[in-house]
XYZ file of N, CA and C in Angstrom:
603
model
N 105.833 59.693 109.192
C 106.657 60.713 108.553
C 105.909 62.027 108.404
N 104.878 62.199 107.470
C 104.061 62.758 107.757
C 104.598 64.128 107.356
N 105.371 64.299 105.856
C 105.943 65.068 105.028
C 105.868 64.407 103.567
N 106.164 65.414 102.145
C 106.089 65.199 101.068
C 107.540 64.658 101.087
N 108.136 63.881 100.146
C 108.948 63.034 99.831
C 110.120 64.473 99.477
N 111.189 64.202 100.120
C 112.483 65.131 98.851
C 112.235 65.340 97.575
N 112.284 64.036 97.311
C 112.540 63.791 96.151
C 111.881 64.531 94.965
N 110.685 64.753 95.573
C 109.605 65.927 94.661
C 109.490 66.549 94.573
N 110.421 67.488 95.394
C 111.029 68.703 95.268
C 112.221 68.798 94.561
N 112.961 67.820 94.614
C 114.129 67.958 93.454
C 113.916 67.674 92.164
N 112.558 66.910 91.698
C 111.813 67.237 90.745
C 111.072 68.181 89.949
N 110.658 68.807 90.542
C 110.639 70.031 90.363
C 111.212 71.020 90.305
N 112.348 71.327 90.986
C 113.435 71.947 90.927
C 114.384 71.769 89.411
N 114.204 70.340 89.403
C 114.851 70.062 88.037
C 114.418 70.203 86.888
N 112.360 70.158 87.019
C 111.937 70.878 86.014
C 112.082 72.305 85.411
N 112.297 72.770 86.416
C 112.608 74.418 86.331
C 113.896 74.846 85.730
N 114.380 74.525 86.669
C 116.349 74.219 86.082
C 116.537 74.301 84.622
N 115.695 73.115 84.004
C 116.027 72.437 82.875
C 115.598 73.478 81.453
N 114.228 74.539 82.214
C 113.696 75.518 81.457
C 114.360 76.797 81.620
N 115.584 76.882 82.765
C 116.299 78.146 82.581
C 115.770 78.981 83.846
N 115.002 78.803 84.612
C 114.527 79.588 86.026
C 115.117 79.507 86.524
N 116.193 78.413 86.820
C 116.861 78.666 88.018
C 118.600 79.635 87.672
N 118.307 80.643 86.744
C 120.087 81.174 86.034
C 119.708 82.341 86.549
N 118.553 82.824 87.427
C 118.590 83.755 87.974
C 119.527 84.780 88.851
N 120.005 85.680 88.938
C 121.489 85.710 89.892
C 121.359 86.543 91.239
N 119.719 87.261 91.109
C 118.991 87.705 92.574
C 118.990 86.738 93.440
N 118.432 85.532 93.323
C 117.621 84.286 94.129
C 116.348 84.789 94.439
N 115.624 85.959 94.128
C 114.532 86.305 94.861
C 113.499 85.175 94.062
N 113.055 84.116 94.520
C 112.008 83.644 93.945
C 110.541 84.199 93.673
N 110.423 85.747 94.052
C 109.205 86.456 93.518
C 109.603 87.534 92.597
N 110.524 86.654 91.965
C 111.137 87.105 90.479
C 110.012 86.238 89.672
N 109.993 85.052 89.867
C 109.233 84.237 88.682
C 108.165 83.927 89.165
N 107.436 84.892 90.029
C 105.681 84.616 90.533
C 104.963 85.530 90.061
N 105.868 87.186 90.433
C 104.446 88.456 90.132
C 105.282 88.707 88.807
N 104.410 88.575 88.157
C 104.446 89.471 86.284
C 103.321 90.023 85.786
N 102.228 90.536 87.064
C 101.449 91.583 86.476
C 101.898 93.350 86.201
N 103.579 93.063 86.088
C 104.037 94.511 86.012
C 105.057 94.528 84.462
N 105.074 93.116 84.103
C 105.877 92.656 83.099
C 105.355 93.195 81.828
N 105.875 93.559 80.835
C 105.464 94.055 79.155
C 105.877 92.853 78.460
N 104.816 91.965 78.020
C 104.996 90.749 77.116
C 104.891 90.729 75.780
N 105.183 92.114 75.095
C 104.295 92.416 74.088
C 105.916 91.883 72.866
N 106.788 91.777 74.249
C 108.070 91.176 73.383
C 108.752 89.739 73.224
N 107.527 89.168 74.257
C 108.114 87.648 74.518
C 107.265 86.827 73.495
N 108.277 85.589 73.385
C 107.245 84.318 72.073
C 106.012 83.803 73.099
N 104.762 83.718 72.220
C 103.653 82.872 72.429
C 102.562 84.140 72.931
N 103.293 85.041 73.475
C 101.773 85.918 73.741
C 101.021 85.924 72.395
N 100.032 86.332 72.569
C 98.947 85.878 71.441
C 98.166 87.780 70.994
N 98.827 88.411 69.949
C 98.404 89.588 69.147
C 97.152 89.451 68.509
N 95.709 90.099 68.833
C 94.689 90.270 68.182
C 94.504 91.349 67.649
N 94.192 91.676 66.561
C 94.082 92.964 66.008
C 94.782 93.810 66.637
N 96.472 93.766 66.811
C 97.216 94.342 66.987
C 97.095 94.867 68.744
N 96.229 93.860 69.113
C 96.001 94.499 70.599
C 96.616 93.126 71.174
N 97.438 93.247 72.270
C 98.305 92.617 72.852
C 97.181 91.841 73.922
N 97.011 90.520 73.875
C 96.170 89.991 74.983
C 96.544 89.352 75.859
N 96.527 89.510 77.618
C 96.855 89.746 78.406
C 96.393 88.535 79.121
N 96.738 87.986 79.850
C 96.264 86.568 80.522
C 95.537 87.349 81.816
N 94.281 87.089 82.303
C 94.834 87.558 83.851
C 93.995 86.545 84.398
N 94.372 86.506 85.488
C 94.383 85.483 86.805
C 92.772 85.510 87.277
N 92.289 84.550 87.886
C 91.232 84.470 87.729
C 90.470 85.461 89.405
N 89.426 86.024 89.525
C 89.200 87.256 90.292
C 89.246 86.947 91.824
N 88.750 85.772 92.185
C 88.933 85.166 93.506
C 90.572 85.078 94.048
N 91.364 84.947 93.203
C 92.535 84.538 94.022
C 93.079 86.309 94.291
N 93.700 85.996 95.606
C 94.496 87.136 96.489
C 96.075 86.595 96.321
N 96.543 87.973 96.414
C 98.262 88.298 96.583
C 98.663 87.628 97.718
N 100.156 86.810 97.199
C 100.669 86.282 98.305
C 102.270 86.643 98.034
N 102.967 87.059 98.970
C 104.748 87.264 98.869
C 105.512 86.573 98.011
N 105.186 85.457 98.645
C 105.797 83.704 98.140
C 104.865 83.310 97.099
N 103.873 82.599 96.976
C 102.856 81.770 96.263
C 102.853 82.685 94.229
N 102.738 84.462 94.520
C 102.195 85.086 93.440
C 101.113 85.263 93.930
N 100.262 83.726 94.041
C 98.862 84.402 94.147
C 97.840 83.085 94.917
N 96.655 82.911 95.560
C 96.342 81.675 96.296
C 95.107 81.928 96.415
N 94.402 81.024 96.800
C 93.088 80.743 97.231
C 92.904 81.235 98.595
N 91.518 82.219 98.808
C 91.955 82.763 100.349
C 91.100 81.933 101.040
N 91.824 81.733 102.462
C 91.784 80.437 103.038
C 90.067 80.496 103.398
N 89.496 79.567 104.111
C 88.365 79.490 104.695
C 87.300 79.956 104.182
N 87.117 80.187 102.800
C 86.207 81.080 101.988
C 85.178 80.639 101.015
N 83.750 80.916 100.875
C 83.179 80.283 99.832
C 83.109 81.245 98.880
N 83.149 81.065 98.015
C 83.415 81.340 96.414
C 81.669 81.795 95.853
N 81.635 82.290 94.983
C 80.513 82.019 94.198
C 81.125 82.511 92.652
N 80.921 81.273 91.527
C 81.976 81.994 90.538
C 80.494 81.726 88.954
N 80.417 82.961 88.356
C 79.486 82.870 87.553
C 80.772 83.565 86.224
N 80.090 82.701 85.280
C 80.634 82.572 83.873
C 80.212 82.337 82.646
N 79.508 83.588 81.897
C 78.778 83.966 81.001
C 79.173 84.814 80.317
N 78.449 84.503 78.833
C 78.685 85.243 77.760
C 77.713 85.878 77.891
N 76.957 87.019 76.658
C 76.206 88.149 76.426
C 75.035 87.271 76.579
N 74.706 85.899 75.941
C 73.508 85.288 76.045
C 73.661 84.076 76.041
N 74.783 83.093 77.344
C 74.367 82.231 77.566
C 75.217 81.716 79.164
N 75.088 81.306 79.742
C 76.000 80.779 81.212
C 76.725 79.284 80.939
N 77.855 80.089 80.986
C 78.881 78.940 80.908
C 79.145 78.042 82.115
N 79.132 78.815 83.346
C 78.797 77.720 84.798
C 78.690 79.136 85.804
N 78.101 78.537 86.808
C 77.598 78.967 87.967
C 78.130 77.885 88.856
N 79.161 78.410 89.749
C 79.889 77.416 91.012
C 80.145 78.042 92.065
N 79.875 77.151 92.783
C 80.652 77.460 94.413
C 81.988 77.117 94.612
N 82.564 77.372 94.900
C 84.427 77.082 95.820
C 84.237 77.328 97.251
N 84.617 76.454 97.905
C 85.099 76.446 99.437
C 86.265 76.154 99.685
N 86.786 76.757 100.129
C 88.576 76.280 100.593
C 88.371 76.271 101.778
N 89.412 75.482 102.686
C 89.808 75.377 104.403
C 90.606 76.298 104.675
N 91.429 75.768 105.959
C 92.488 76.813 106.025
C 93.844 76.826 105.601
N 93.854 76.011 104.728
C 94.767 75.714 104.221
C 95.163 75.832 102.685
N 93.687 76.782 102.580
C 93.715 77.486 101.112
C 93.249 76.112 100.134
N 93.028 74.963 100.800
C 92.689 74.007 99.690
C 91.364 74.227 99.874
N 90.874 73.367 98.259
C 89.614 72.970 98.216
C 89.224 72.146 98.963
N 87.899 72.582 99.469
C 87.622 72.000 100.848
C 87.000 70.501 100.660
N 87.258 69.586 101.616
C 86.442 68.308 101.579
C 85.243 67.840 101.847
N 84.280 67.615 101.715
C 83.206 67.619 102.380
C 82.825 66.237 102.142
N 83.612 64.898 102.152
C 83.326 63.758 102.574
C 84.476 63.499 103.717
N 83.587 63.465 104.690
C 85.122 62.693 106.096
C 85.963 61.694 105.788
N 86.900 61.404 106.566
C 87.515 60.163 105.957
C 87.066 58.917 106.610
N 86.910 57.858 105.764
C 86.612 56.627 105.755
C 87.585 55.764 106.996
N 87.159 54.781 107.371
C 87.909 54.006 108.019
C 88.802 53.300 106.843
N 88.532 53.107 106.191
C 89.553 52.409 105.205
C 90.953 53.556 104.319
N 90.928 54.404 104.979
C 91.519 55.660 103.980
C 92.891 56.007 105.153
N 93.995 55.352 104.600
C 94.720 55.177 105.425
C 96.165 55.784 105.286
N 95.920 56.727 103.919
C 97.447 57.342 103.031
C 96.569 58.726 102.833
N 97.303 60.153 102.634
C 96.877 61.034 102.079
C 97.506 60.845 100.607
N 96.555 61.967 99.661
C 97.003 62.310 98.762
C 97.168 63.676 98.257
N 98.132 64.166 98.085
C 98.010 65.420 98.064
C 97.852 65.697 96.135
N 97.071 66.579 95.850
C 97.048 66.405 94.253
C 97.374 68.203 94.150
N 97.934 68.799 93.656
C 98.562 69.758 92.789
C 98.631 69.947 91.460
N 98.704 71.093 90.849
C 97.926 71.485 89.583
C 97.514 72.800 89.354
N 96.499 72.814 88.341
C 96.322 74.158 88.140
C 94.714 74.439 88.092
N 93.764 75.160 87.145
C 92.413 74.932 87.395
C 91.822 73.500 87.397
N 92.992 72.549 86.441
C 92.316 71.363 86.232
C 91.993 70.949 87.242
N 93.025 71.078 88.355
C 92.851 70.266 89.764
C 91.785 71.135 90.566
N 91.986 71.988 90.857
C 91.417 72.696 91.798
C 89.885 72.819 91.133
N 89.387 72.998 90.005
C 88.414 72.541 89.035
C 87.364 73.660 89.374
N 87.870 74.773 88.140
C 87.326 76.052 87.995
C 86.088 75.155 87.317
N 84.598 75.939 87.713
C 83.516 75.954 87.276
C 82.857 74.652 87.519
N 83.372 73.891 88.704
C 82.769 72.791 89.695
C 82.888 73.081 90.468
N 81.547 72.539 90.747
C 80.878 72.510 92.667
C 81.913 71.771 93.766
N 81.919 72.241 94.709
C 82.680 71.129 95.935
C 82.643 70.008 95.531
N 81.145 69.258 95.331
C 80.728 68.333 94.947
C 81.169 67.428 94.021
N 81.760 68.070 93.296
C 81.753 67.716 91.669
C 84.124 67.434 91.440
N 84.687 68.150 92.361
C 85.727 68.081 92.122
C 86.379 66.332 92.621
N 87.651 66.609 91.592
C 88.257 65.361 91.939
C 88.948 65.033 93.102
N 89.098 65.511 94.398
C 89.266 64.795 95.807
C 88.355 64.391 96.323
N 86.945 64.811 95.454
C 85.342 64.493 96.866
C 85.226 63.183 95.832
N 85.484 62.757 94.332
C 85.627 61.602 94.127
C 86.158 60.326 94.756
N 87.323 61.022 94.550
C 88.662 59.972 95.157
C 88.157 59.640 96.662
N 87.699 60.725 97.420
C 87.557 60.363 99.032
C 86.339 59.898 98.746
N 85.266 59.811 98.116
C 84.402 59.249 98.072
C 84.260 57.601 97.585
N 85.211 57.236 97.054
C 85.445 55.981 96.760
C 86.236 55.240 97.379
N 85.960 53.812 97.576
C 86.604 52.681 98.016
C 87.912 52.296 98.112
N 88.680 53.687 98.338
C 90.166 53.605 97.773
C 90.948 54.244 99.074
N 92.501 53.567 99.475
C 92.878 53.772 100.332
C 93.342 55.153 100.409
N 93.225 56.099 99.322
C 93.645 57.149 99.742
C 92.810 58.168 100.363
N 92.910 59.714 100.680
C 92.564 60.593 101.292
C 92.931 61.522 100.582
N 92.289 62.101 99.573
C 92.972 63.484 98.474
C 92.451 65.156 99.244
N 94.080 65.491 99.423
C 93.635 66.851 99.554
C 94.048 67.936 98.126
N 92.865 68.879 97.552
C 93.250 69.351 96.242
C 93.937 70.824 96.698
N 95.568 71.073 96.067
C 96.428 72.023 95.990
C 96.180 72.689 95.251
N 95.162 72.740 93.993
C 95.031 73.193 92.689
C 95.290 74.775 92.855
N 95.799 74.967 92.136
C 95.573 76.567 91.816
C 95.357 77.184 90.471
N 94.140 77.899 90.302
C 94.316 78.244 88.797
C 94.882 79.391 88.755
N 95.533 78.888 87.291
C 96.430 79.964 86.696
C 97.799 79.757 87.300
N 98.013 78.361 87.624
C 99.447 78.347 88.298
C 100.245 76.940 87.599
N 101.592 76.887 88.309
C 102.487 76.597 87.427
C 103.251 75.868 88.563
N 104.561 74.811 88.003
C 105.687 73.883 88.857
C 105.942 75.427 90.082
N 106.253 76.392 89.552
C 107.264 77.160 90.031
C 106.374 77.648 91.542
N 105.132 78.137 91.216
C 104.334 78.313 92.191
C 103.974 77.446 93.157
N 103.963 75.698 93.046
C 103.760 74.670 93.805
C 105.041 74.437 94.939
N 106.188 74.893 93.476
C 107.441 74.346 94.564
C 107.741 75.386 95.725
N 107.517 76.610 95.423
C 107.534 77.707 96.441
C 106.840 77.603 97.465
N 105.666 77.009 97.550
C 105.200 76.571 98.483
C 105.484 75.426 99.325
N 106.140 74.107 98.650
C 106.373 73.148 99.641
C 107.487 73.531 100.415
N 108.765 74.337 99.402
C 109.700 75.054 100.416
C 109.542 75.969 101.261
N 108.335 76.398 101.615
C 107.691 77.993 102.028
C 107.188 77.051 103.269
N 106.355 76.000 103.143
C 105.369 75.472 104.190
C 105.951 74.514 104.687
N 107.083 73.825 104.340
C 108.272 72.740 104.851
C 107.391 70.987 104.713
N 107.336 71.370 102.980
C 106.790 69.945 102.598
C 105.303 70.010 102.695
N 104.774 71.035 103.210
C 102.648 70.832 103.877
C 103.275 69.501 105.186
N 104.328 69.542 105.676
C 104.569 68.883 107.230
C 103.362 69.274 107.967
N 102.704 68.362 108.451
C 101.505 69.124 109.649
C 100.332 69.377 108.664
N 99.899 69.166 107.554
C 98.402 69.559 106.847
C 97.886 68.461 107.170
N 98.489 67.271 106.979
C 97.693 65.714 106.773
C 97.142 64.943 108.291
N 96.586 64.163 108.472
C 96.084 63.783 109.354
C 96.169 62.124 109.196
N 97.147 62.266 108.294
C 97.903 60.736 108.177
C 99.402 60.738 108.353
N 100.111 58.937 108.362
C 101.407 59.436 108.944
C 102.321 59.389 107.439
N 101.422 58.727 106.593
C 101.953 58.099 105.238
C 101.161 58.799 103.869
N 101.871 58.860 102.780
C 100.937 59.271 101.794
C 101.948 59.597 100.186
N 101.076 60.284 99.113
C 101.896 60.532 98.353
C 101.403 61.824 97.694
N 102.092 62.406 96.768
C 101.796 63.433 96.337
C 101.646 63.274 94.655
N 100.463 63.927 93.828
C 100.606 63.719 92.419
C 100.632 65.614 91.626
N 101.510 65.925 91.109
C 101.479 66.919 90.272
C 100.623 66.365 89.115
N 99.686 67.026 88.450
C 99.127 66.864 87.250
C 99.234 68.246 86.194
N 100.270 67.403 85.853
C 101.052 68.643 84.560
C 100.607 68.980 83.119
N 100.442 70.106 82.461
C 99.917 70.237 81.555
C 101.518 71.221 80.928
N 101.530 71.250 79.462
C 102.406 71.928 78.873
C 102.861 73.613 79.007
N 101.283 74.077 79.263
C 101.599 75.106 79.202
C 102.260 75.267 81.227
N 102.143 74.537 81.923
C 102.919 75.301 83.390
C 104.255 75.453 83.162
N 105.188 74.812 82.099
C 106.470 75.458 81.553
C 106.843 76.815 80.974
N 105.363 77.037 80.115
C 105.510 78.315 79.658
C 105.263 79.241 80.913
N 104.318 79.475 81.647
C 103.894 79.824 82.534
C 105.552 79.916 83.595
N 105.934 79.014 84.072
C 107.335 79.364 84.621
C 108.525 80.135 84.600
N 108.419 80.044 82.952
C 109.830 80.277 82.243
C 109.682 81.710 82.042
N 107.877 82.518 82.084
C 107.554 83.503 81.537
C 107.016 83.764 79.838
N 107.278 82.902 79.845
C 106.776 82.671 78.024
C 105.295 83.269 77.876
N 104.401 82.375 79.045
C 103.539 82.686 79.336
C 103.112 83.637 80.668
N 102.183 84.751 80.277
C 102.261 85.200 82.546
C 101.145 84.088 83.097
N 101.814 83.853 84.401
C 101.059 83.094 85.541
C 100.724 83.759 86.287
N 100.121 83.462 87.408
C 99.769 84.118 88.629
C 100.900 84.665 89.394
C-alpha cells in the first residue's frame, strides 16, 4: 500500500472540525497556518506580563512554507544553542533528510518490516537532542518491528500535520516499506495552537 491510512486524516479533520477550524468560508487553509501578522492582544490565553503582550515565536531554524506555515529545511544540519545570561540549557545538532524529517542514522534492520511514521511537535522532533538521542534512533535502534520516521515539528499543531498529508498525498512514496502505521503524539495545547487561541507556526 505504501500510504497513511484515510482514516487519519478524517481524524484529524474531525479534530479540527470539532474546535471550529473548519467554519471557515475562504477554504484557504493558510488561513490557520501564518499568524505572525495576527494581534492576539484580544484573544483568551495569550499570556500579559507587565502589561506587555508576550508573543510566542517559532523557533529560528524553521523556514516559510505556503502550505505547512512553517518546516524544517530539508537536508540540513542544525546547530541549536540555548542559554541563559549564566548557564547552557543545551547545545544540539538537528539533521533532517529530504524530506524535512529528522534524519536517521541507524539503517534498517532486517527484522524492521512496518514503517512508523511519528508526528508531533518539539516533543517529537525533540528540540535540544542530538540525532542520537531522539525517539526514532531509539525505536530503530531496538528489536522492534518497526522503522520510525520523525514528522515532528516544533511549534506545530493537528492543523499543520494534516496540511501536509493532504499536500504530500498521505507521505505516499517517503517509506521504503509496503506496510506501516502512523502515531500523532498530542499534547493540549496543539488545539489551542489550531483554533488560534494560541499562535503556531
Amino acid at each position: 500500500m505504501n500510504q497513511i491510512s484515510r482514516r487519519v486524516i478524517l481524524l484529524l479533520f474531525l479534530l479540527l472540525s470539532s474546535q471550529g477550524i473548519a467554519s471557515s468560508n475562504n477554504g484557504d487553509i493558510e488561513f490557520f497556518l501564518d499568524f505572525k501578522n495576527k494581534n492576539f492582544s484580544s484573544l483568551p490565553g495569550v499570556i500579559n506580563k507587565s502589561d506587555q503582550l508576550y508573543i510566542w515565536e517559532s523557533p529560528q531554524h524553521l523556514i516559510s512554507h505556503s502550505i505547512y506555515g512553517k518546516v524544517h529545511p530539508i537536508s540540513t544540519t542544525i546547530r541549536s544553542i540555548h542559554r541563559t545570561a549564566d548557564k547552557l540549557i543545551f547545545d544540539a545538532t538537528y539533521t533532517t533528510d529530504k524530506y524535512s524529517r529528522r534524519l536517521n542514522l541507524e539503517p534498517p534492520h532486517k527484522n524492521k518490516t512496518k514503517f512508523l511514521a511519528l508526528a508531533g511537535c518539539s516533543f517529537v522532533f525533540g528540540i535540544g537532542l542530538n540525532d542520537q538521542e531522539t525517539i526514532n534512533h531509539f525505536i530503530n535502534k531496538d528489536n522492534f518491528p518497526y522503522y520510525a520516521f520523525n514528522y515532528g515539528v516544533a511549534g506545530g499543531a493537528i492543523n499543520n500535520f494534516l496540511a501536509r498529508l493532504i499536500y504530500e498525498n498521505n507521505l505516499e512514496g517517503q517509506f521504503n516499506f509496503e506496510q506501516g502505521d502512523l502515531v500523532y503524539v498530542y499534547i493540549n495545547d496543539h488545539i489551542s495552537r489550531a483554533v488560534g487561541v494560541w499562535p503556531n507556526i
